[in-house]
Amino acid sequence: MTVTDRTLDIAPYIDHALLDPTATLEQLNTLCAQADQLGFPAVCVYPSAVKTATSLLHGKKTAVCAVIGFPAGATTSAVKLYEALEARENGAKELDVVINLGWLKSGQTEQFYRDLAQICDESGLLVKAILEMGKLTHTEKRIAAEICLDAGASFLKTSTGWFGGATIEDVKLLKEISKGRVGIKASGGIRNVEDAIALVEAGATRLGTSWGVELVKQQRGAGIESRE
């Protein structure tokens, strides 16, 4: 398949995100309805929206994913763990956890490991470790990915989207490092179907974006409600 080949169905890859801090209940209702209609695997929301999203998607195939330590990853480990466990209690099935970049860059690898490992161990949920690749050197990317794998992450995620987006090169690097052991989530700046397909071809198994409806519309044509 080439980048311009649109035969691959993008919808089953999309984590439909609503991470605007000003998002309203009406927008959350729309997000969940769109995800259900289009067959997206998950909606990605702040912890405060998890309980409502869980209610809206009760009995549906779309999972609720909560972001933890978002977007900086610099809250304490205890706070992150509490946030993760509360999200689970409120119905989250997946967690997107921002790693502590300061600890990584300072060489505090044991703290860095424990910060994520305790969430993986105690939550029992599917955990996606957000590496924020745009802030890391090539060596740091490798170290971070290996530690996250050791900590029990189910996915390696390229970025939050707040400090740069997903790149083909980073997805390929994560695919090389993980060797198929975990999923790879590309996130940030995915706004057209060609880029989305290219990231999947590079190795992404999930795509984090708030433009999911628009991507499907580009692929399938008219008749689908556009993103506001």
Tab-separated table of C-alpha atoms in Angstrom:
chain	number	residue	atom	x	y	z
A	1	MET	CA	0.000	0.000	0.000
A	2	THR	CA	1.215	3.539	-0.739
A	3	VAL	CA	0.544	6.730	1.170
A	4	THR	CA	-2.097	7.759	-1.375
A	5	ASP	CA	-3.944	4.442	-1.221
A	6	ARG	CA	-7.099	5.026	0.827
A	7	THR	CA	-8.335	1.440	0.876
A	8	LEU	CA	-7.232	1.023	4.512
A	9	ASP	CA	-10.133	1.910	6.818
A	10	ILE	CA	-8.847	4.563	9.220
A	11	ALA	CA	-11.755	4.435	11.683
A	12	PRO	CA	-10.633	1.340	13.671
A	13	TYR	CA	-7.334	3.078	14.478
A	14	ILE	CA	-8.672	6.328	15.916
A	15	ASP	CA	-8.625	7.344	19.574
A	16	HIS	CA	-11.160	10.200	19.334
A	17	ALA	CA	-9.768	12.934	21.588
A	18	LEU	CA	-11.420	15.832	23.400
A	19	LEU	CA	-8.622	17.454	25.394
A	20	ASP	CA	-9.466	21.125	25.064
A	21	PRO	CA	-9.624	22.416	28.661
A	22	THR	CA	-12.702	24.492	27.737
A	23	ALA	CA	-14.641	21.490	26.379
A	24	THR	CA	-18.330	21.429	27.305
A	25	LEU	CA	-20.751	18.648	28.164
A	26	GLU	CA	-22.379	19.150	24.771
A	27	GLN	CA	-19.026	18.536	23.065
A	28	LEU	CA	-18.495	15.406	25.149
A	29	ASN	CA	-21.924	14.117	24.135
A	30	THR	CA	-21.032	14.726	20.485
A	31	LEU	CA	-17.622	13.058	20.872
A	32	CYS	CA	-19.112	9.866	22.279
A	33	ALA	CA	-21.913	9.722	19.700
A	34	GLN	CA	-19.405	10.155	16.871
A	35	ALA	CA	-17.093	7.476	18.249
A	36	ASP	CA	-19.967	5.010	18.518
A	37	GLN	CA	-21.314	5.848	15.065
A	38	LEU	CA	-17.950	5.544	13.308
A	39	GLY	CA	-16.556	2.584	15.236
A	40	PHE	CA	-13.614	4.292	16.910
A	41	PRO	CA	-11.875	2.041	19.480
A	42	ALA	CA	-11.715	4.719	22.178
A	43	VAL	CA	-12.512	8.247	23.234
A	44	CYS	CA	-9.697	10.038	25.030
A	45	VAL	CA	-10.787	12.510	27.727
A	46	TYR	CA	-9.712	14.213	30.919
A	47	PRO	CA	-10.338	12.296	34.171
A	48	SER	CA	-13.175	14.654	35.134
A	49	ALA	CA	-15.091	13.545	32.015
A	50	VAL	CA	-14.606	9.795	32.470
A	51	LYS	CA	-17.750	9.048	34.451
A	52	THR	CA	-20.003	10.900	31.999
A	53	ALA	CA	-18.288	9.374	28.958
A	54	THR	CA	-18.646	5.913	30.503
A	55	SER	CA	-22.365	6.490	30.959
A	56	LEU	CA	-22.767	7.761	27.404
A	57	LEU	CA	-20.920	4.742	25.982
A	58	HIS	CA	-22.488	2.107	28.235
A	59	GLY	CA	-23.074	-1.048	26.216
A	60	LYS	CA	-21.056	0.292	23.273
A	61	LYS	CA	-17.821	-1.087	21.848
A	62	THR	CA	-15.906	2.185	22.213
A	63	ALA	CA	-13.720	2.285	25.342
A	64	VAL	CA	-13.141	5.311	27.556
A	65	CYS	CA	-9.492	6.353	27.869
A	66	ALA	CA	-8.358	8.838	30.535
A	67	VAL	CA	-5.240	10.979	30.261
A	68	ILE	CA	-3.064	10.846	33.387
A	69	GLY	CA	-0.579	13.556	34.388
A	70	PHE	CA	-1.584	15.429	31.248
A	71	PRO	CA	0.032	17.268	29.562
A	72	ALA	CA	3.315	17.757	31.475
A	73	GLY	CA	3.733	14.481	33.384
A	74	ALA	CA	5.341	16.340	36.277
A	75	THR	CA	2.824	15.723	39.057
A	76	THR	CA	3.950	13.392	41.848
A	77	SER	CA	3.767	9.639	41.421
A	78	ALA	CA	1.173	9.417	44.191
A	79	VAL	CA	-1.070	11.914	42.428
A	80	LYS	CA	-0.725	10.106	39.109
A	81	LEU	CA	-1.590	6.793	40.723
A	82	TYR	CA	-4.636	8.231	42.484
A	83	GLU	CA	-5.764	9.834	39.221
A	84	ALA	CA	-5.370	6.504	37.413
A	85	LEU	CA	-7.238	4.475	40.027
A	86	GLU	CA	-10.064	7.005	40.252
A	87	ALA	CA	-10.385	6.939	36.452
A	88	ARG	CA	-10.644	3.141	36.613
A	89	GLU	CA	-13.300	3.389	39.311
A	90	ASN	CA	-15.254	5.791	37.119
A	91	GLY	CA	-15.189	3.405	34.178
A	92	ALA	CA	-12.004	4.038	32.210
A	93	LYS	CA	-10.656	0.971	30.402
A	94	GLU	CA	-7.503	2.613	29.059
A	95	LEU	CA	-5.006	5.185	30.388
A	96	ASP	CA	-2.714	7.527	28.464
A	97	VAL	CA	0.030	8.345	30.972
A	98	VAL	CA	2.524	11.174	30.481
A	99	ILE	CA	6.019	10.196	31.592
A	100	ASN	CA	8.199	12.442	33.770
A	101	LEU	CA	10.646	13.947	31.295
A	102	GLY	CA	12.613	15.784	33.983
A	103	TRP	CA	13.454	12.539	35.752
A	104	LEU	CA	14.462	10.920	32.480
A	105	LYS	CA	16.742	13.785	31.481
A	106	SER	CA	18.251	13.901	34.974
A	107	GLY	CA	19.172	10.224	34.863
A	108	GLN	CA	16.699	9.330	37.622
A	109	THR	CA	15.717	6.168	35.794
A	110	GLU	CA	14.534	4.225	38.838
A	111	GLN	CA	12.047	6.965	39.766
A	112	PHE	CA	11.039	7.202	36.131
A	113	TYR	CA	10.403	3.451	36.023
A	114	ARG	CA	8.425	3.315	39.279
A	115	ASP	CA	6.272	6.285	38.268
A	116	LEU	CA	4.817	4.269	35.365
A	117	ALA	CA	5.190	0.733	36.719
A	118	GLN	CA	2.955	1.334	39.724
A	119	ILE	CA	0.155	2.543	37.457
A	120	CYS	CA	0.524	-0.464	35.168
A	121	ASP	CA	0.627	-2.868	38.116
A	122	GLU	CA	-2.122	-1.402	40.287
A	123	SER	CA	-4.631	-0.229	37.683
A	124	GLY	CA	-4.730	-3.446	35.654
A	125	LEU	CA	-5.766	-1.356	32.649
A	126	LEU	CA	-4.312	-0.943	29.179
A	127	VAL	CA	-1.656	1.748	29.644
A	128	LYS	CA	-0.218	3.901	26.875
A	129	ALA	CA	3.014	5.638	27.891
A	130	ILE	CA	3.300	9.095	26.319
A	131	LEU	CA	6.967	9.676	25.501
A	132	GLU	CA	6.783	13.258	24.129
A	133	MET	CA	9.333	12.338	21.473
A	134	GLY	CA	9.805	15.911	20.260
A	135	LYS	CA	11.421	16.798	23.599
A	136	LEU	CA	13.891	13.884	23.609
A	137	THR	CA	17.220	13.176	21.963
A	138	HIS	CA	17.573	9.995	19.933
A	139	THR	CA	19.334	8.284	22.848
A	140	GLU	CA	16.680	9.455	25.311
A	141	LYS	CA	13.931	8.127	23.045
A	142	ARG	CA	15.478	4.669	23.159
A	143	ILE	CA	16.030	4.751	26.915
A	144	ALA	CA	12.493	5.998	27.583
A	145	ALA	CA	10.910	3.389	25.343
A	146	GLU	CA	12.871	0.516	26.898
A	147	ILE	CA	12.023	1.601	30.439
A	148	CYS	CA	8.341	1.981	29.567
A	149	LEU	CA	8.345	-1.523	28.104
A	150	ASP	CA	9.969	-2.875	31.280
A	151	ALA	CA	7.394	-1.008	33.369
A	152	GLY	CA	4.546	-2.853	31.664
A	153	ALA	CA	3.166	-0.336	29.185
A	154	SER	CA	0.787	-1.838	26.613
A	155	PHE	CA	1.452	0.969	24.106
A	156	LEU	CA	4.205	3.452	23.365
A	157	LYS	CA	2.710	6.807	22.367
A	158	THR	CA	4.659	9.445	20.462
A	159	SER	CA	3.375	12.627	22.090
A	160	THR	CA	0.597	14.574	23.758
A	161	GLY	CA	0.269	16.820	20.737
A	162	TRP	CA	0.917	19.885	22.909
A	163	PHE	CA	4.663	20.059	22.217
A	164	GLY	CA	4.883	18.750	18.669
A	165	GLY	CA	3.219	15.972	16.744
A	166	ALA	CA	3.803	12.473	15.470
A	167	THR	CA	6.438	11.770	12.823
A	168	ILE	CA	7.009	8.792	10.556
A	169	GLU	CA	10.567	8.500	11.858
A	170	ASP	CA	9.493	8.285	15.483
A	171	VAL	CA	6.831	5.678	14.766
A	172	LYS	CA	9.383	3.573	12.898
A	173	LEU	CA	11.828	3.935	15.790
A	174	LEU	CA	9.241	2.789	18.335
A	175	LYS	CA	8.328	-0.124	16.099
A	176	GLU	CA	11.995	-1.127	15.903
A	177	ILE	CA	12.493	-0.862	19.660
A	178	SER	CA	9.278	-2.637	20.647
A	179	LYS	CA	9.644	-5.463	18.100
A	180	GLY	CA	5.890	-6.041	18.074
A	181	ARG	CA	5.647	-6.535	21.846
A	182	VAL	CA	3.255	-3.602	22.335
A	183	GLY	CA	1.053	-1.273	20.338
A	184	ILE	CA	2.240	2.074	19.002
A	185	LYS	CA	0.073	5.187	19.188
A	186	ALA	CA	0.877	8.143	16.940
A	187	SER	CA	-0.577	11.388	18.222
A	188	GLY	CA	-0.426	15.075	17.396
A	189	GLY	CA	-0.956	16.949	14.146
A	190	ILE	CA	-2.849	14.199	12.303
A	191	ARG	CA	-5.297	16.205	10.198
A	192	ASN	CA	-5.447	14.524	6.800
A	193	VAL	CA	-6.030	10.953	5.741
A	194	GLU	CA	-2.769	10.674	3.801
A	195	ASP	CA	-0.743	11.419	6.943
A	196	ALA	CA	-2.896	9.024	8.960
A	197	ILE	CA	-2.354	6.177	6.510
A	198	ALA	CA	1.376	6.904	6.325
A	199	LEU	CA	1.647	6.604	10.106
A	200	VAL	CA	-0.214	3.288	10.071
A	201	GLU	CA	2.075	2.041	7.309
A	202	ALA	CA	5.059	3.055	9.461
A	203	GLY	CA	3.787	0.927	12.348
A	204	ALA	CA	1.144	2.863	14.284
A	205	THR	CA	-1.682	0.713	15.643
A	206	ARG	CA	-3.644	3.648	17.114
A	207	LEU	CA	-3.961	7.281	16.025
A	208	GLY	CA	-4.688	9.944	18.628
A	209	THR	CA	-6.507	12.915	17.122
A	210	SER	CA	-9.377	15.334	17.600
A	211	TRP	CA	-9.841	15.275	13.819
A	212	GLY	CA	-11.120	11.697	13.598
A	213	VAL	CA	-14.467	12.605	12.059
A	214	GLU	CA	-12.786	14.764	9.437
A	215	LEU	CA	-10.337	11.960	8.575
A	216	VAL	CA	-13.196	9.526	8.040
A	217	LYS	CA	-15.069	12.134	6.028
A	218	GLN	CA	-12.028	12.606	3.795
A	219	GLN	CA	-11.865	8.859	3.264
A	220	ARG	CA	-15.547	8.005	2.908
A	221	GLY	CA	-16.933	11.231	1.471
A	222	ALA	CA	-19.901	13.366	2.447
A	223	GLY	CA	-22.671	12.396	4.826
A	224	ILE	CA	-20.574	12.429	8.008
A	225	GLU	CA	-20.792	15.309	10.475
A	226	SER	CA	-17.605	17.391	10.412
A	227	ARG	CA	-15.500	18.368	13.410
A	228	GLU	CA	-16.510	21.713	14.933
